[in-house]
Amino acid sequence: MRRDWHPEKYCIWIVLIAVWTVGCSSVTQNPAATADFSITANPTTAGLTAGGGAQAVTVTASGVSGFSGMVTVSLAGAPAGVTASPATLTLAVGTPQQVSFTAGAGAAAANATVVLTGTSGAKTHTASVAITVTAAVTPPAPPSPPAPAISGVDITTYHVDVARTGLNPSETTLTPATVTSATFGLLRTLPVDGKVDGEPLYLSNLTIGGVSHNVTYAVTEHDSVYAFDADTGTQLWKTSILGAGETTSDDHGCSQITPEIGITSTPVIDRKAGTNGTIFVVGMSEDSSLHYHQRLHALDVTTGAELSGSPTEISASYPGTGANSSAGNVVFDPGQYAERIGLLLLNGTIYTGWTSHCDSGPYTGWLMAYSESTFAQTGVLNLTPNGSEGSIWMAGAGLAADASGNIYFLDANGTFDTTLNASGFPTSSDFGNAFVKVSTATPTLSVADYFETSNTVSESAGDEDLGSGGALVLPDLTDSSGTVHHLAVGAGKDSRIYVVNRDSMGKFSSTGDTAIYQEISGGLSGTVYSMPAYFNSTVYYGAVTDTLKAFPITNAMLATAATVHSANTFQYPGTTPSVSANVATNGIVWAVENASPAVLHAFDATTLVELYNSNQAASARDQFGSGNKFITPTIVNGKVFVGTPSGVAEFGILP
């Protein structure tokens, strides 16, 4: 029997197969997606003030489905008075560009939407930025403008200020980002006629011959004073302070200041003294009769000319029976002394301190005061009037002072009377090897307080005295209980750091140093022939053959160990650091290494990681000759000045 054939079923299968075939074809034959782009603006809002600064908006083109073309962006819809720079952009995919919007001084208050239209071929996309313009407000004119002030920063004394902090807190050009060997280096050397042992000083915007100059001052052991334009290196004037027929002093067989002695100490400047301002210097000389002279000179800062009544011959006597005494008075012999420490100008008075030539006697310790207006001597104090030695050396650091007019310094080895009176002072008024506070409340200078180590006699006998280092007056410090402390810090040859309470320094006890505020042993690894610097509650020390170390202050107490230190060490005499900063930011600690060649180092003040040194650049680009001990760098207005045996090396941002 024959099976029936059903043509309708056959047709259904044909239809299903056709549908399946079409479906498969649609999957395998779909064309590729179209390449495209998008644009974005960031931020999408901008607030502008008429006449104010610009605001930048970042515009970015992003590719879609492999787009790699260029996109042209135009802008439209900016309110009146608002400009865009640039007005058009050409963007590569993934490479953002900025457009800056600025409202002109006359722009009115407005709100508008700026449309950024990106075009590539036939494709177009947009982004938008909402702009708000605030009209400028004109402040009322002051009824009577103040007298014009001198702009810029001045460095008029050793280590920046009378506290001797070494901190210039007004430096905006030199930052950790700009002080690198690629951007910073030696600009020039200012040539002079002898060793520069004093720290260079600086006046900003000083008018000389009708022209405004930034001026650097340098003094030399050849008894010369120089003024240079700090921006061009041009010598503005030079003055010799030698008298007629005089020469500089010989070195008295002492290698500390050699081969000649002229102006050793850092001068001091009073911009308000005299007609144009005055620089005060002390110089030593020898006349044709082989007599030595020490004189205080007052020179006009714009010409170098001696002021009327200048110079003053320095001489002194003081009641006592000590070294070089006669008829009940100790006599100052100018040939036996050098004025090494930086001059102090305090309340119209110039203070000088005197040291010996090595340990060549006879000598004692002298502090003298002179009126800056009349140049007359107003006070004399001898620190060892009934003994010997006890000079004021301090590695060239300046006498320090506090806001109450008290003077602080470290006295070198010499006679100390261990027998004390009822007030705790030595019975014969001999203060050798002491941390001394001198009152200037009256014209008669007097020791107001002091600190002596319990082993001071043996330290002096072993030439292990405090006087090799300088004193630093710390700013007022408050502890956790709210108590305010007035402190000063110093160190010397015994490598200990002494922190004294300026209101009660501790005096002397043969049984131990129990009355001193702090005595830190082990913090330094070498002797100290330098002075510290201060910045952001941190004290920086550079002892001999030691690293530069940072000792933070917490709860009005100095840390007993450094928290950070430099990678390199500093050979004799160590280093006296200086600090530049913009208030409390961008701190840089600067230190000179007494090597051959000498090296200027710059360290981040927080970490003491080195930012720069003058040996880094290729081909000895920044080297500036051999070292010169006791040199303190001066940092001001984007420049660093370093004294050398034959000039002043000037560093700054490279042209």
XYZ file of C-alpha atoms in Angstrom:
655
model
C 0.000 0.000 0.000
C 1.575 3.372 -0.970
C 2.343 5.967 1.786
C 0.575 9.369 1.218
C 2.684 12.385 0.269
C 1.818 15.730 2.006
C 3.136 18.741 0.077
C 2.013 21.276 2.817
C 4.504 19.779 5.302
C 7.240 20.037 2.776
C 6.510 23.766 2.367
C 6.703 24.359 6.143
C 10.214 22.856 6.297
C 11.342 25.033 3.421
C 10.126 28.132 5.247
C 11.906 27.165 8.529
C 15.152 26.499 6.687
C 14.902 29.854 4.940
C 14.324 31.684 8.217
C 17.292 29.961 9.842
C 19.468 30.804 6.832
C 18.503 34.478 6.922
C 19.160 34.630 10.666
C 22.626 33.164 10.321
C 23.383 35.493 7.482
C 22.410 38.534 9.559
C 24.922 37.577 12.322
C 27.912 36.870 10.133
C 27.444 39.723 7.705
C 26.755 42.719 10.181
C 29.020 45.676 9.202
C 31.707 47.075 11.769
C 30.617 49.705 14.365
C 31.288 53.343 13.339
C 34.367 55.085 14.914
C 33.410 58.219 16.884
C 34.543 60.558 19.719
C 33.292 62.486 22.717
C 34.557 65.639 24.466
C 34.485 66.634 28.126
C 35.291 69.803 30.109
C 36.666 69.834 33.666
C 35.560 71.656 35.705
C 32.124 72.322 34.288
C 31.744 75.586 36.217
C 33.973 78.658 36.451
C 33.702 81.633 38.774
C 35.380 84.804 37.506
C 35.888 88.253 39.019
C 36.094 91.269 36.728
C 39.702 92.319 36.523
C 40.774 89.228 38.485
C 42.770 86.145 37.650
C 42.079 83.531 34.992
C 40.450 80.138 35.527
C 41.615 77.174 33.484
C 39.298 74.482 32.131
C 40.734 71.210 30.813
C 39.173 69.912 27.562
C 39.662 66.270 26.551
C 38.659 64.265 23.444
C 38.072 60.543 23.960
C 37.921 57.995 21.148
C 35.067 55.490 20.574
C 35.419 52.287 18.500
C 38.990 53.013 17.465
C 38.618 56.702 16.627
C 42.067 58.270 16.105
C 41.366 61.493 14.237
C 41.936 65.109 15.319
C 39.113 67.122 16.879
C 38.712 70.872 16.404
C 36.963 72.614 19.290
C 35.334 76.042 19.023
C 33.757 78.074 21.833
C 30.557 80.124 21.841
C 28.299 81.816 24.355
C 30.821 83.611 26.628
C 29.314 86.612 28.446
C 30.368 90.135 27.488
C 33.868 91.021 28.680
C 34.978 87.382 29.079
C 37.709 86.073 26.822
C 38.991 82.557 26.249
C 42.606 81.751 25.472
C 43.018 80.014 23.130
C 39.706 80.609 21.352
C 39.971 77.317 19.454
C 41.661 74.004 20.227
C 42.871 71.104 18.137
C 42.827 67.940 20.220
C 44.436 64.582 19.749
C 42.571 61.713 21.389
C 43.592 61.329 25.032
C 45.741 64.477 25.140
C 43.997 67.172 27.198
C 44.475 70.886 26.632
C 43.563 73.892 28.739
C 41.559 76.965 27.872
C 41.725 79.916 30.270
C 38.734 82.171 30.869
C 39.337 85.751 32.027
C 36.883 88.528 32.880
C 38.076 91.987 31.909
C 38.090 94.837 34.398
C 34.881 96.250 32.912
C 32.954 92.977 32.726
C 29.474 93.109 34.271
C 27.995 90.502 36.591
C 26.556 87.676 34.477
C 25.681 83.981 34.264
C 26.171 82.196 30.965
C 26.858 78.802 29.444
C 29.815 78.468 27.135
C 29.338 75.674 24.603
C 32.430 73.840 23.391
C 31.747 72.239 20.011
C 34.072 69.516 18.825
C 34.155 68.662 15.101
C 35.926 65.921 13.173
C 34.756 65.471 9.596
C 30.987 65.142 9.664
C 30.869 64.229 13.334
C 30.058 66.854 15.993
C 29.773 66.656 19.798
C 29.549 69.293 22.538
C 30.402 69.991 26.168
C 29.505 73.014 28.272
C 30.908 75.207 31.036
C 28.672 77.347 33.254
C 30.386 80.704 33.885
C 29.519 83.140 36.653
C 31.049 86.638 36.533
C 31.234 88.821 39.629
C 31.671 92.536 39.025
C 34.765 94.152 40.483
C 34.399 96.121 43.702
C 36.486 99.300 43.843
C 37.807 99.876 47.359
C 37.629 103.394 48.726
C 40.873 105.346 48.520
C 42.651 105.732 51.861
C 42.278 109.226 53.325
C 46.066 109.708 53.608
C 48.501 107.128 52.211
C 51.325 106.050 54.524
C 54.900 107.016 53.809
C 56.462 104.711 51.206
C 58.139 101.694 52.792
C 61.387 100.108 51.742
C 60.492 96.916 49.884
C 62.493 93.754 49.729
C 64.451 91.876 52.365
C 67.541 93.168 54.175
C 70.204 91.114 55.967
C 71.909 93.654 58.205
C 73.552 91.542 60.907
C 75.204 88.194 61.520
C 72.855 85.174 61.172
C 69.921 87.402 60.130
C 68.751 88.669 63.553
C 70.022 89.534 67.019
C 68.741 86.204 68.382
C 71.158 84.657 65.802
C 68.568 82.170 64.511
C 70.039 82.155 60.994
C 66.479 82.091 59.592
C 65.328 84.229 56.664
C 61.547 83.538 56.654
C 60.853 85.730 53.617
C 62.421 83.671 50.813
C 59.996 82.910 47.973
C 62.318 82.149 45.049
C 64.471 79.376 46.497
C 62.350 76.297 47.244
C 63.038 72.548 47.343
C 61.632 72.415 43.808
C 63.910 75.133 42.379
C 67.149 74.294 44.189
C 68.505 71.498 42.005
C 71.687 71.291 39.963
C 69.595 71.644 36.793
C 68.127 75.000 37.831
C 70.399 76.432 40.542
C 74.116 77.115 40.635
C 77.042 79.520 40.771
C 76.197 82.807 39.059
C 79.445 84.678 39.630
C 82.257 85.370 42.069
C 82.605 88.921 43.373
C 86.383 89.573 43.524
C 87.958 91.295 46.544
C 91.473 91.939 47.845
C 91.683 89.503 50.773
C 89.986 86.798 52.810
C 86.299 87.271 53.544
C 85.839 85.996 57.094
C 82.771 88.091 57.946
C 79.343 87.046 56.673
C 78.179 89.067 53.615
C 75.325 91.505 54.329
C 72.574 92.756 52.002
C 70.307 95.756 51.419
C 67.369 95.700 48.999
C 66.367 98.583 46.734
C 69.031 101.012 47.865
C 69.316 104.167 45.771
C 72.895 104.905 44.736
C 73.536 107.666 42.223
C 69.834 107.913 41.473
C 69.550 104.207 40.597
C 67.971 101.503 42.750
C 70.234 98.539 43.520
C 70.128 95.372 45.567
C 73.487 95.612 47.325
C 75.809 92.999 48.804
C 78.463 94.120 51.289
C 81.720 92.267 51.924
C 84.647 92.992 54.248
C 88.169 91.629 53.927
C 91.200 90.874 56.039
C 92.964 93.460 53.864
C 90.915 96.143 55.690
C 88.621 96.831 52.739
C 84.853 97.208 52.545
C 83.057 96.495 49.257
C 79.575 97.149 47.906
C 78.401 95.149 44.861
C 75.217 95.171 42.822
C 73.828 91.778 43.833
C 72.055 91.260 40.504
C 74.842 92.167 38.080
C 78.000 91.739 40.158
C 79.107 95.307 39.409
C 81.323 96.859 42.090
C 79.522 99.971 43.323
C 82.253 101.197 45.675
C 85.287 100.103 47.671
C 86.751 101.727 50.793
C 90.027 101.018 52.591
C 89.842 101.766 56.309
C 93.629 101.804 56.727
C 95.068 105.007 58.125
C 97.793 106.942 56.337
C 101.011 104.935 56.270
C 99.336 101.895 57.850
C 99.196 98.252 56.861
C 97.062 95.382 58.027
C 98.237 93.531 61.119
C 100.453 90.479 60.872
C 99.016 87.206 62.166
C 100.975 87.287 65.471
C 102.312 83.805 64.810
C 98.786 82.361 65.081
C 97.250 80.326 62.273
C 93.653 81.154 63.209
C 93.565 84.388 61.186
C 96.356 84.441 58.630
C 98.351 85.776 56.768
C 96.993 89.219 57.687
C 94.410 90.617 60.099
C 92.162 93.468 59.013
C 88.373 93.227 59.244
C 87.555 89.826 60.685
C 84.090 90.150 62.196
C 80.726 90.513 60.480
C 79.735 94.209 60.368
C 76.299 95.536 61.224
C 74.112 97.915 59.195
C 71.567 100.463 60.389
C 69.583 101.591 57.380
C 68.180 104.542 59.335
C 71.483 105.881 60.695
C 73.113 108.848 58.991
C 71.859 110.407 55.785
C 71.605 107.214 53.730
C 72.238 104.413 56.208
C 75.453 103.301 57.917
C 77.582 100.175 57.972
C 79.703 99.756 61.114
C 82.945 97.756 60.938
C 85.878 97.087 63.263
C 89.320 96.874 61.685
C 92.838 96.136 62.925
C 95.953 97.799 61.513
C 99.628 98.502 62.191
C 101.306 101.880 61.792
C 104.847 102.698 60.666
C 106.030 102.703 64.286
C 104.832 99.091 64.639
C 101.973 100.069 66.936
C 98.696 98.171 66.540
C 95.309 99.841 66.282
C 91.727 98.651 66.633
C 89.109 101.106 65.355
C 85.349 101.287 64.949
C 84.394 102.776 61.575
C 81.044 104.150 60.400
C 80.643 104.259 56.604
C 77.837 105.597 54.415
C 76.171 102.574 52.768
C 75.781 104.378 49.435
C 79.335 105.695 49.030
C 81.609 104.015 51.583
C 82.679 107.403 52.906
C 83.559 107.715 56.607
C 80.921 109.628 58.552
C 81.915 112.729 60.461
C 83.486 111.722 63.762
C 84.475 108.273 62.510
C 86.603 106.289 63.185
C 86.929 105.752 66.940
C 90.157 104.400 68.403
C 89.313 101.461 70.666
C 90.921 101.506 74.096
C 89.767 100.456 77.550
C 90.678 99.787 81.136
C 88.782 98.053 83.904
C 89.316 97.710 87.650
C 91.278 94.547 88.404
C 94.606 92.917 89.050
C 94.484 90.333 86.285
C 96.633 89.802 83.195
C 98.157 93.007 81.785
C 97.022 95.095 84.748
C 98.645 98.302 85.976
C 97.870 100.453 89.018
C 94.761 98.454 89.854
C 93.344 98.371 86.309
C 93.395 95.765 83.582
C 94.444 97.505 80.363
C 93.268 96.646 76.847
C 96.264 96.166 74.556
C 94.991 96.368 70.926
C 97.836 94.215 69.630
C 96.847 91.272 71.839
C 93.302 90.959 70.530
C 91.155 90.324 67.484
C 87.525 91.330 67.017
C 86.281 88.045 65.595
C 82.666 87.868 66.739
C 79.870 89.565 64.776
C 78.970 93.070 65.901
C 75.701 93.523 67.788
C 73.541 96.638 67.292
C 71.009 96.890 70.107
C 68.939 99.928 71.090
C 71.299 102.435 69.516
C 74.456 100.822 70.897
C 77.106 98.756 69.118
C 78.638 95.925 71.151
C 82.021 94.346 70.408
C 83.715 91.304 71.952
C 87.393 90.426 71.890
C 89.487 87.294 71.593
C 93.176 86.496 71.685
C 95.588 85.397 68.981
C 95.595 81.662 69.695
C 96.397 81.387 73.437
C 99.184 83.968 73.381
C 99.053 85.904 76.655
C 98.621 88.148 78.372
C 94.925 88.588 77.690
C 91.526 88.661 79.392
C 87.898 88.773 78.246
C 86.517 92.128 77.030
C 83.027 93.332 76.077
C 82.678 96.975 74.964
C 79.797 99.264 74.002
C 79.756 102.297 71.671
C 77.066 104.801 70.775
C 76.071 104.407 67.137
C 75.355 108.128 66.881
C 78.447 109.613 68.555
C 80.792 106.582 68.262
C 81.847 107.256 71.867
C 82.485 104.370 74.232
C 79.526 103.962 76.611
C 80.391 100.798 78.524
C 83.154 98.284 79.289
C 83.038 94.885 80.981
C 85.948 92.556 81.650
C 85.029 88.900 82.221
C 88.284 87.929 84.007
C 89.468 91.175 85.632
C 91.350 89.421 88.424
C 92.479 86.415 86.403
C 93.477 85.648 82.840
C 92.184 84.400 79.507
C 88.378 84.016 79.224
C 88.165 85.716 75.807
C 85.080 85.818 73.565
C 85.778 83.717 70.461
C 82.614 81.820 69.456
C 83.861 80.819 65.973
C 82.870 84.208 64.563
C 79.250 84.024 65.717
C 77.625 87.272 66.838
C 76.736 88.322 70.358
C 73.078 87.294 70.809
C 70.325 89.334 72.451
C 66.754 88.914 73.673
C 63.783 91.264 73.483
C 64.562 92.652 76.945
C 67.970 93.911 75.865
C 70.080 91.226 77.528
C 73.203 89.919 75.756
C 74.237 86.232 75.674
C 77.528 84.618 74.701
C 79.858 81.721 75.493
C 83.128 82.658 77.176
C 86.321 80.740 76.402
C 88.575 78.907 78.863
C 89.964 81.088 81.633
C 89.862 81.884 85.318
C 86.686 81.059 87.221
C 86.385 81.674 90.946
C 84.797 78.592 92.476
C 84.232 80.502 95.717
C 80.848 82.187 95.377
C 79.236 85.097 97.169
C 75.768 85.045 98.723
C 74.174 85.652 95.310
C 75.982 82.700 93.721
C 78.464 84.850 91.762
C 82.264 84.337 91.775
C 83.830 86.409 94.493
C 86.507 87.923 92.237
C 84.160 88.435 89.260
C 86.053 86.020 87.004
C 83.738 84.198 84.566
C 86.059 82.100 82.389
C 84.405 79.242 80.468
C 80.858 80.452 81.175
C 77.510 80.804 79.386
C 77.018 84.499 80.216
C 74.038 86.886 80.369
C 74.908 90.594 80.428
C 72.383 93.259 81.321
C 72.296 96.503 79.314
C 69.630 98.122 81.490
C 72.189 100.690 82.649
C 75.285 102.100 80.911
C 77.405 100.090 83.340
C 77.593 96.642 81.783
C 77.295 93.813 84.301
C 76.887 90.060 84.410
C 73.233 89.442 85.272
C 73.386 85.635 85.304
C 75.559 82.780 84.132
C 76.027 79.020 83.913
C 79.257 77.095 84.598
C 79.766 73.354 84.329
C 80.659 71.603 87.576
C 84.011 70.572 86.027
C 84.772 74.039 84.633
C 88.251 74.249 86.175
C 89.429 71.005 84.591
C 87.746 71.907 81.291
C 89.578 75.234 81.177
C 92.870 73.574 82.087
C 92.353 71.058 79.284
C 91.288 73.698 76.731
C 87.882 71.986 76.533
C 85.797 75.112 76.902
C 82.346 76.314 75.890
C 83.678 79.368 74.086
C 84.395 77.642 70.780
C 80.689 77.764 69.852
C 78.046 80.462 69.486
C 74.869 81.153 71.470
C 71.326 81.088 70.044
C 68.376 82.769 71.771
C 65.297 80.614 71.163
C 61.831 82.127 70.681
C 59.458 81.871 73.632
C 58.343 78.252 74.086
C 55.190 77.021 75.840
C 54.946 73.635 77.536
C 51.843 71.446 77.944
C 50.824 73.235 81.140
C 50.816 76.623 79.394
C 54.025 77.814 81.050
C 56.161 80.041 78.824
C 59.906 79.355 78.843
C 62.682 81.758 77.830
C 65.607 79.653 76.642
C 68.992 79.894 74.946
C 71.206 77.131 73.577
C 74.940 76.697 73.051
C 77.677 74.055 72.788
C 81.472 73.921 72.740
C 84.456 71.610 72.787
C 82.968 69.053 75.201
C 80.296 68.163 72.565
C 77.433 68.666 75.014
C 74.434 70.842 74.199
C 73.522 73.276 76.971
C 69.985 74.688 77.093
C 69.683 77.442 79.693
C 66.664 79.138 81.211
C 67.377 82.804 80.508
C 65.479 83.753 83.681
C 67.602 81.445 85.856
C 70.623 80.041 84.043
C 71.905 77.724 86.770
C 75.135 79.385 87.940
C 77.758 76.991 89.396
C 77.771 73.978 91.684
C 80.804 71.772 92.235
C 78.509 68.795 92.888
C 76.854 68.709 89.470
C 74.965 70.618 86.794
C 71.610 70.083 88.481
C 70.311 73.640 88.099
C 70.626 73.920 84.312
C 67.440 73.612 82.251
C 68.878 70.873 79.987
C 72.306 69.343 79.433
C 72.396 66.902 76.508
C 75.257 64.439 76.246
C 75.686 62.147 73.239
C 73.560 64.137 70.817
C 76.632 65.381 68.947
C 79.505 63.210 67.771
C 82.146 65.918 67.592
C 83.347 69.156 69.105
C 81.566 72.403 68.226
C 83.363 75.278 66.505
C 80.189 76.753 65.061
C 76.708 77.820 66.053
C 73.258 76.331 65.438
C 70.284 77.608 63.451
C 66.561 77.520 64.279
C 63.434 76.862 62.162
C 59.977 75.417 62.835
C 60.676 74.324 66.426
C 63.922 72.633 65.361
C 67.557 73.376 66.216
C 70.210 72.409 63.626
C 73.805 71.649 64.661
C 76.892 70.811 62.582
C 79.738 69.601 64.821
C 83.246 68.669 63.662
C 83.392 65.386 61.652
C 79.684 64.977 62.405
C 76.617 65.061 60.216
C 74.295 68.057 60.162
C 71.648 67.168 62.752
C 68.102 68.298 63.521
C 66.915 68.388 67.144
C 63.169 69.082 67.418
C 61.621 70.937 70.359
C 58.598 69.338 72.014
C 56.851 70.561 75.151
C 59.545 73.267 75.480
C 62.301 70.617 75.632
C 65.048 69.972 73.091
C 65.243 66.367 71.876
C 68.170 64.474 73.375
C 68.932 62.839 70.025
C 68.635 64.056 66.453
C 65.570 62.849 64.572
C 67.155 63.271 61.125
C 70.641 64.032 59.869
C 72.502 64.629 56.627
C 74.210 61.803 54.787
C 77.557 63.630 54.646
C 79.789 64.797 57.464
C 81.586 68.124 57.886
C 85.308 68.284 58.641
C 86.855 70.955 60.907
C 85.409 73.358 61.913
C 82.065 71.671 61.238
C 79.433 73.998 59.818
C 77.216 76.887 60.869
C 73.923 76.383 59.019
C 71.508 79.034 57.787
C 67.849 78.511 56.868
C 65.621 80.005 54.184
C 61.848 79.564 54.136
C 58.590 81.192 53.106
C 57.263 81.691 56.651
C 56.882 78.038 57.743
C 57.046 76.343 54.323
C 59.725 75.462 51.752
C 62.412 75.320 54.423
C 65.972 74.767 53.182
C 69.003 74.360 55.446
C 72.193 75.696 53.859
C 75.655 74.652 55.040
C 79.191 75.224 53.764
C 81.772 72.441 53.918
C 85.337 73.631 54.559
C 87.010 71.403 51.969
C 89.110 71.825 48.844
C 87.123 72.694 46.882
C 84.649 74.134 49.366
C 81.103 72.812 49.019
C 77.779 74.599 49.420
C 75.061 72.152 50.487
C 71.284 72.615 50.496
C 69.087 70.236 52.503
C 65.335 69.832 52.886
C 64.694 71.311 56.340
C 62.273 68.551 57.352
C 64.242 65.490 56.270
C 67.811 66.823 55.787
C 67.838 64.984 52.471
C 70.251 66.819 50.202
C 68.662 68.899 47.439
C 71.873 70.276 45.932
C 75.598 70.625 46.403
C 78.101 72.654 44.428
C 80.053 69.562 43.305
C 77.106 67.984 41.459
C 77.167 69.880 38.172
C 79.388 68.675 35.352
C 82.719 70.301 34.481
C 83.057 71.877 37.963
C 80.426 74.439 36.947
C 79.579 75.494 40.512
C 82.910 75.070 42.309
C 84.135 78.271 43.954
C 87.620 77.596 45.299
C 89.073 76.342 48.542
C 87.311 76.529 51.866
C 87.482 79.271 54.448
C 86.653 78.312 58.032
C 83.892 79.924 60.076
C 81.971 80.963 56.957
C 78.219 81.429 57.299
C 76.127 81.560 54.090
C 73.725 84.459 53.524
C 70.420 83.648 51.781
C 68.229 86.491 50.547
C 66.027 87.409 47.579
C 66.741 84.240 45.616
C 70.524 84.422 46.109
C 73.082 82.682 48.323
C 76.350 84.448 49.190
C 79.412 82.622 50.544
C 82.676 84.245 51.628
C 85.868 82.747 50.192
C 89.632 83.417 50.540
C 89.450 85.812 47.593
C 85.865 86.911 47.081
C 82.185 86.213 47.545
C 80.616 83.333 45.636
C 77.086 84.196 44.513
C 74.578 81.416 43.779
C 71.060 81.607 42.408
C 68.591 80.394 39.803
C 70.500 79.807 36.571
C 69.652 82.051 33.595
